XYZ file of C-alpha atoms in Angstrom:
473
model
C 58.756 13.283 4.299
C 56.169 10.863 2.981
C 52.624 12.168 2.761
C 49.923 10.246 4.677
C 47.886 7.940 2.462
C 44.663 9.361 1.027
C 41.542 7.651 -0.228
C 42.095 6.691 -3.877
C 38.587 7.859 -4.795
C 39.518 11.295 -3.550
C 42.023 11.657 -6.391
C 39.280 11.638 -9.042
C 37.985 14.910 -10.471
C 34.439 14.017 -9.390
C 35.321 14.263 -5.705
C 38.060 16.898 -6.003
C 35.610 19.254 -7.731
C 32.775 18.421 -5.281
C 30.494 17.194 -8.091
C 28.475 14.936 -5.791
C 26.459 17.920 -4.577
C 25.918 19.024 -8.168
C 24.639 15.615 -9.280
C 22.470 15.251 -6.194
C 20.873 18.677 -6.583
C 20.187 18.200 -10.305
C 18.562 14.817 -9.625
C 16.515 16.339 -6.814
C 15.252 19.153 -9.056
C 14.366 16.742 -11.849
C 12.504 14.558 -9.357
C 10.558 17.504 -7.967
C 9.731 18.664 -11.500
C 7.872 15.424 -12.299
C 5.147 16.418 -9.832
C 1.865 18.023 -10.902
C -0.012 20.139 -8.374
C -3.516 18.888 -7.642
C -5.639 22.034 -7.869
C -4.035 25.299 -9.026
C -1.550 24.953 -11.939
C -0.787 28.455 -13.212
C 2.924 27.740 -13.832
C 3.322 25.909 -17.165
C 0.054 24.131 -16.463
C 1.861 21.912 -13.930
C 2.654 23.685 -10.666
C 1.137 26.022 -8.130
C 2.971 29.207 -7.154
C 4.282 27.807 -3.833
C 5.544 24.652 -5.521
C 7.200 26.684 -8.284
C 8.954 28.668 -5.555
C 10.353 25.422 -4.148
C 11.620 24.450 -7.598
C 13.302 27.848 -7.973
C 14.938 27.491 -4.554
C 16.339 24.059 -5.428
C 17.488 25.389 -8.810
C 19.304 28.216 -7.034
C 21.088 25.708 -4.798
C 22.043 23.767 -7.917
C 23.505 26.861 -9.569
C 25.540 27.616 -6.446
C 26.811 24.011 -6.393
C 27.872 24.230 -10.042
C 29.591 27.564 -9.422
C 31.414 26.123 -6.400
C 32.518 23.091 -8.412
C 33.768 25.331 -11.248
C 35.834 27.397 -8.825
C 37.499 24.277 -7.475
C 39.092 23.506 -10.839
C 42.886 23.654 -10.548
C 44.042 26.892 -12.178
C 47.794 26.662 -11.630
C 50.539 24.189 -12.515
C 50.135 22.311 -9.227
C 47.601 19.459 -9.242
C 44.526 19.970 -7.130
C 44.908 18.115 -3.793
C 42.867 14.937 -3.372
C 39.697 15.121 -1.346
C 39.754 13.637 2.150
C 37.694 10.583 3.038
C 35.080 12.722 4.791
C 34.493 14.804 1.677
C 34.315 11.661 -0.445
C 31.688 10.182 1.867
C 29.504 13.301 1.899
C 29.747 13.852 -1.850
C 28.893 10.211 -2.500
C 25.931 10.423 -0.123
C 24.645 13.584 -1.820
C 24.791 12.028 -5.289
C 23.125 8.777 -4.194
C 20.417 10.610 -2.259
C 19.521 12.778 -5.242
C 19.496 9.740 -7.533
C 17.194 7.870 -5.120
C 14.799 10.834 -5.035
C 14.710 10.999 -8.833
C 14.086 7.257 -9.231
C 11.287 7.385 -6.668
C 9.662 10.382 -8.392
C 9.823 8.726 -11.817
C 8.299 5.588 -10.353
C 5.446 7.442 -8.579
C 5.151 11.079 -9.731
C 2.417 11.740 -7.141
C 5.087 11.217 -4.444
C 7.577 13.601 -6.028
C 6.680 16.317 -3.520
C 7.621 14.214 -0.482
C 10.473 16.636 0.282
C 7.824 19.102 1.471
C 6.844 16.555 4.132
C 10.524 16.183 5.098
C 10.351 12.617 3.825
C 14.055 12.367 3.038
C 14.802 8.650 3.234
C 11.494 6.831 2.790
C 10.446 5.131 -0.431
C 8.306 2.220 -1.550
C 10.557 1.636 -4.568
C 13.111 -1.107 -3.727
C 16.097 0.479 -5.502
C 15.433 3.930 -4.039
C 14.984 2.404 -0.571
C 18.300 0.561 -0.914
C 20.130 3.702 -2.061
C 18.682 5.685 0.826
C 19.812 2.944 3.183
C 23.366 3.266 1.842
C 23.171 7.038 2.306
C 22.107 6.639 5.942
C 24.964 4.208 6.584
C 27.536 6.473 4.943
C 26.364 9.560 6.805
C 26.053 7.699 10.110
C 29.493 6.128 9.976
C 31.087 9.383 8.785
C 29.404 11.369 11.538
C 30.396 8.822 14.181
C 34.073 8.801 13.139
C 34.253 12.588 12.987
C 32.539 12.914 16.371
C 34.907 10.453 18.055
C 38.069 11.964 16.546
C 37.046 15.446 17.726
C 35.495 14.519 21.052
C 38.459 15.445 23.260
C 37.631 14.918 26.937
C 34.089 13.819 26.000
C 35.311 10.650 24.312
C 33.397 8.158 26.469
C 29.965 9.854 26.222
C 30.465 10.421 22.496
C 31.428 6.769 22.015
C 28.258 5.704 23.807
C 26.067 7.932 21.645
C 27.808 6.790 18.463
C 27.448 3.140 19.432
C 23.721 3.662 19.984
C 23.395 5.504 16.680
C 25.260 2.792 14.773
C 23.119 0.126 16.439
C 19.980 1.923 15.248
C 21.477 2.132 11.767
C 22.036 -1.631 11.774
C 18.391 -2.171 12.770
C 17.287 0.230 10.033
C 19.437 -1.564 7.465
C 18.039 -4.958 8.444
C 14.477 -3.589 8.297
C 15.042 -2.194 4.812
C 16.632 -5.433 3.609
C 13.688 -7.435 4.986
C 11.182 -5.190 3.230
C 13.056 -5.283 -0.075
C 13.755 -9.025 -0.086
C 10.717 -10.473 1.710
C 7.891 -7.916 1.967
C 4.721 -8.750 3.873
C 1.483 -6.925 4.552
C 1.236 -5.439 8.037
C -2.343 -4.310 8.524
C -1.324 -0.707 7.890
C 0.002 1.297 4.914
C 3.703 0.726 5.580
C 6.491 0.462 3.027
C 6.445 -3.311 3.525
C 2.744 -3.472 2.636
C 3.319 -1.331 -0.455
C 6.339 -3.428 -1.470
C 4.201 -6.582 -1.186
C 1.588 -5.072 -3.495
C 4.282 -4.062 -5.984
C 5.639 -7.598 -6.105
C 2.462 -9.673 -6.131
C -0.466 -7.504 -7.212
C -0.269 -6.598 -10.898
C -3.350 -4.828 -12.257
C -5.185 -5.270 -15.542
C -6.528 -2.539 -17.809
C -9.646 -2.197 -15.637
C -7.444 -1.421 -12.625
C -8.133 -4.679 -10.785
C -5.822 -7.473 -9.662
C -6.736 -9.939 -12.372
C -5.688 -11.130 -15.804
C -7.119 -9.562 -18.919
C -10.530 -10.823 -20.017
C -12.179 -10.363 -23.437
C -15.575 -8.663 -23.319
C -17.263 -11.742 -24.785
C -16.901 -15.055 -22.985
C -15.679 -18.129 -24.823
C -18.533 -20.280 -26.159
C -19.782 -22.622 -23.454
C -18.121 -20.628 -20.656
C -20.056 -18.979 -17.850
C -18.727 -16.020 -15.899
C -18.463 -15.350 -12.180
C -17.793 -11.738 -11.207
C -16.552 -11.237 -7.653
C -16.788 -7.673 -6.332
C -15.180 -6.639 -3.073
C -12.462 -4.791 -1.193
C -9.098 -6.008 0.115
C -10.575 -9.418 1.030
C -11.636 -9.990 -2.563
C -8.381 -8.413 -3.771
C -6.465 -11.062 -1.856
C -4.204 -8.937 0.355
C -1.489 -11.236 1.659
C -2.326 -14.032 -0.787
C 0.519 -14.310 -3.266
C -1.249 -16.363 -5.960
C -4.500 -14.887 -7.329
C -5.808 -18.379 -8.049
C -5.965 -19.005 -4.274
C -8.539 -16.234 -3.706
C -12.268 -16.679 -3.072
C -13.412 -15.796 -6.593
C -11.062 -18.152 -8.417
C -11.674 -20.950 -5.909
C -15.436 -20.535 -6.280
C -15.197 -20.661 -10.083
C -13.225 -23.922 -9.912
C -15.625 -25.427 -7.369
C -18.658 -24.580 -9.485
C -16.941 -26.027 -12.566
C -16.312 -29.302 -10.710
C -19.837 -29.469 -9.291
C -21.866 -28.458 -12.358
C -19.755 -29.805 -15.202
C -19.822 -26.361 -16.789
C -16.796 -24.133 -17.360
C -16.807 -21.118 -15.038
C -14.463 -18.179 -15.629
C -13.634 -16.073 -12.578
C -13.403 -12.287 -12.966
C -12.275 -10.113 -10.067
C -13.321 -6.501 -9.465
C -11.934 -5.792 -6.017
C -9.848 -2.971 -4.643
C -8.501 -2.320 -1.124
C -10.148 0.373 1.020
C -13.422 0.165 -0.911
C -16.934 0.431 0.486
C -20.383 -0.467 -0.826
C -20.674 2.697 -2.934
C -17.322 1.915 -4.558
C -18.431 -1.654 -5.165
C -21.561 -0.434 -6.962
C -19.276 1.492 -9.321
C -17.064 -1.576 -9.811
C -20.137 -3.626 -10.716
C -21.330 -1.064 -13.246
C -17.832 -0.881 -14.725
C -17.730 -4.661 -15.240
C -21.275 -5.249 -16.580
C -20.016 -5.124 -20.215
C -18.334 -8.478 -19.439
C -21.849 -10.005 -19.012
C -21.391 -12.003 -15.802
C -23.766 -14.903 -15.159
C -23.097 -14.816 -11.410
C -22.183 -11.796 -9.272
C -20.812 -12.359 -5.772
C -20.500 -9.391 -3.415
C -17.816 -10.401 -0.929
C -19.098 -8.310 1.936
C -16.733 -7.185 4.729
C -17.728 -5.372 7.894
C -15.983 -2.109 7.060
C -18.010 -1.716 3.865
C -20.389 0.588 5.746
C -17.699 2.982 7.009
C -18.766 5.661 4.534
C -21.803 6.299 6.778
C -19.773 7.405 9.778
C -16.468 9.145 10.378
C -13.695 6.688 11.141
C -11.146 9.425 11.895
C -8.035 7.691 10.607
C -4.462 7.922 11.867
C -2.548 11.089 11.046
C 0.761 9.232 10.960
C -0.138 7.648 7.608
C -2.617 10.180 6.259
C -2.351 13.639 4.737
C -2.952 16.180 7.513
C -4.193 19.564 6.349
C -2.119 21.604 8.802
C 1.634 22.203 8.699
C 1.961 21.063 12.322
C 0.245 17.799 11.455
C 2.382 17.228 8.368
C 5.618 17.842 10.269
C 4.801 16.020 13.514
C 7.680 13.988 14.946
C 5.700 10.749 14.794
C 4.894 11.259 11.124
C 8.493 12.219 10.272
C 9.818 9.060 11.919
C 7.180 6.917 10.218
C 7.911 8.339 6.752
C 11.692 8.137 6.996
C 12.411 4.958 8.948
C 11.582 1.372 8.043
C 12.637 0.293 11.544
C 10.202 2.750 13.135
C 7.404 1.396 10.948
C 8.191 -2.127 12.165
C 7.977 -0.885 15.746
C 4.826 1.167 15.118
C 2.726 -1.613 13.572
C 3.593 -3.950 16.450
C 2.788 -1.355 19.090
C -0.447 -0.560 17.256
C -1.369 -4.247 17.187
C -0.847 -4.555 20.939
C -2.897 -1.397 21.531
C -5.900 -2.691 19.596
C -5.687 -6.103 21.256
C -5.925 -4.412 24.651
C -8.522 -1.884 23.564
C -10.541 -4.233 21.412
C -11.984 -3.313 18.049
C -14.834 -4.334 15.843
C -17.292 -3.116 13.217
C -18.290 0.510 13.389
C -21.396 2.061 14.873
C -23.473 1.374 11.742
C -24.319 -2.120 12.999
C -25.574 -0.760 16.321
C -27.780 1.905 14.755
C -30.991 0.687 13.113
C -31.335 3.818 10.992
C -27.789 3.692 9.645
C -28.014 -0.057 9.071
C -31.195 0.314 7.013
C -29.610 3.128 4.994
C -26.632 0.902 4.324
C -28.798 -2.081 3.378
C -30.629 0.147 0.884
C -27.272 0.678 -0.855
C -26.565 -3.063 -0.765
C -30.025 -3.657 -2.256
C -29.168 -1.208 -5.043
C -26.079 -3.305 -5.827
C -28.251 -6.430 -6.020
C -30.871 -4.744 -8.218
C -28.262 -3.540 -10.733
C -26.778 -7.045 -11.056
C -30.180 -8.720 -11.356
C -31.345 -6.244 -14.001
C -28.305 -7.324 -16.022
C -29.575 -10.917 -15.846
C -27.078 -12.251 -13.302
C -27.611 -14.467 -10.286
C -26.511 -12.545 -7.178
C -25.088 -13.747 -3.868
C -23.932 -11.641 -0.923
C -21.273 -13.475 1.089
C -20.444 -11.711 4.395
C -16.845 -12.693 5.181
C -15.225 -12.249 8.604
C -12.410 -14.636 9.463
C -12.025 -13.004 12.896
C -15.257 -14.555 14.225
C -13.652 -17.444 16.183
C -13.387 -16.438 19.842
C -14.903 -12.982 19.266
C -18.515 -12.835 20.565
C -18.992 -9.111 19.718
C -18.087 -9.775 16.085
C -20.375 -12.806 15.982
C -23.210 -10.609 17.266
C -22.615 -8.022 14.529
C -22.423 -10.775 11.911
C -25.716 -12.379 13.004
C -27.431 -8.996 13.161
C -26.364 -8.126 9.618
C -27.438 -11.490 8.185
C -30.860 -11.239 9.842
C -31.406 -7.635 8.723
C -30.303 -8.340 5.138
C -32.375 -11.528 4.890
C -35.469 -9.724 6.197
C -35.141 -7.317 3.264
C -35.038 -10.238 0.840
C -31.348 -9.805 0.008
C -29.592 -12.974 -1.274
C -27.276 -13.545 1.692
C -25.097 -16.667 1.881
C -24.051 -16.907 5.527
C -20.625 -18.059 6.733
C -21.611 -17.568 10.365
C -20.363 -20.970 11.577
C -17.909 -21.770 8.793
C -14.838 -21.075 10.930
C -15.953 -22.653 14.214
C -13.309 -25.404 13.980
C -10.440 -22.918 13.652
C -8.801 -20.180 15.677
C -8.555 -16.637 14.315
C -4.752 -17.011 14.187
C -5.050 -19.969 11.816
C -7.132 -17.927 9.380
C -5.073 -14.727 9.002
C -2.130 -14.048 6.709
C 0.317 -13.228 9.522
C 0.565 -12.024 13.100
C 0.353 -8.357 12.129
C -2.440 -8.515 9.584
C -5.893 -10.042 9.990
C -6.709 -10.421 6.295
C -7.861 -13.964 5.487
C -5.230 -16.398 4.268
C -5.561 -19.229 1.742
C -7.055 -21.545 4.376
C -9.765 -19.023 5.283
C -10.666 -18.502 1.630
C -10.805 -22.254 1.054
C -13.063 -22.821 4.083
C -15.347 -19.971 2.995
C -15.767 -21.399 -0.497
C -16.457 -24.916 0.768
C -19.153 -23.516 3.052
C -20.756 -21.250 0.444
C -20.527 -22.989 -2.921
C -23.533 -25.316 -2.555
C -25.853 -22.463 -1.555
C -24.496 -20.365 -4.427
C -25.086 -23.269 -6.842
C -28.652 -23.638 -5.547
C -29.323 -19.957 -6.188
C -27.966 -20.311 -9.731
C -30.332 -23.224 -10.377
C -33.306 -21.294 -8.966
C -32.428 -18.259 -11.074
C -32.208 -20.401 -14.221
C -35.603 -21.961 -13.420
C -37.219 -18.542 -12.952
C -35.696 -17.268 -16.178
C -36.970 -20.358 -18.056
C -40.586 -19.834 -16.982
C -40.576 -16.028 -17.172
C -42.710 -14.567 -19.985
C -40.788 -13.177 -22.947
């Protein structure tokens, strides 16, 4: 009697000997081994005792997999039977999953311990994300087929569950493909946001999103140093030349007839204290003009903002292994749902600058730090301008109130503020943001800001030059 057909892949030694588990486990161990513990490193100067125990456990699983594969070698004259399609699928999934983990760990060694967070299928690396997506599809389809074929009298309920599961897998696959092929920032640290940064935000040797600059400027060239956070960084703006700093340098070049070179020292999630350090780091480049692109979360270091545990690093095991966090770390589709639900929540709740701007004491403490930034730049011989930037002002009276209060308080201290308070009156907030999920300013907002600010900045440069010319040697 003819034998039923078998999957051709199952005839290969790789699947007959169950080598997929071996390859997957070896890749997993190598990926875990790239990690370096943060504090205690008594094991080979790399790992803590608990982490070394994890490595030993994975190594033990690897040894057992190798032993199992060795035992499956045909020992008699009869050829070893081919593996069934289910075995082929699981072995393939194991090998691809381990390879994805290794690639992700090599790409970002600080994420090599994500297994301890039960982050099994999440990755910001495009290739690893794609491989994990294939693994999910293979496991999902295999599980669905096996469940249906063994369902017996429960066929209809099992079919319904499998159909739902496969539908979710399709959504997950589409979400991963969207993130890999067309990433966008989403107002939250999602894989899509990280993928956008990987694609568009290359960093120079100083760690900023900018080209390399020699320490000494070219003869006849003046330098503009822009210091800021994600607004200055240009989150959501694909071309660096469309950002505020580069636009301002071009506008000053056109208006003054001098050549202005833009230098950017901005980094997301920075505050005023960070920006003081950025300024000090970049002073060897001898800027002629320093612009502090001020944003209304720059004062968050003065009060606790709490943060969201889903994207943070909770200190407790319960927090690290919460269901919400597990779904967020492992599923691109869940992240797409989460950022949209979060957006709706904050629209209903309302949000704005923190309590610093309502507290005179905290505001004055903060302005003292801003004044320190100004003093450091002026001592280096640069003209300084503080440009408070909030593209969410249109249609938001509470934000306008905070903006006006800050400008008045800073001006009363003699700080060189260049106000954009009414720059965006002709636009809606939606016209000025990069997309519907993220409120960072887009190219239009940056262009409007520069057109509003450049003449006042140029006036301050002229005044500074006049003072320097008459100052005693």
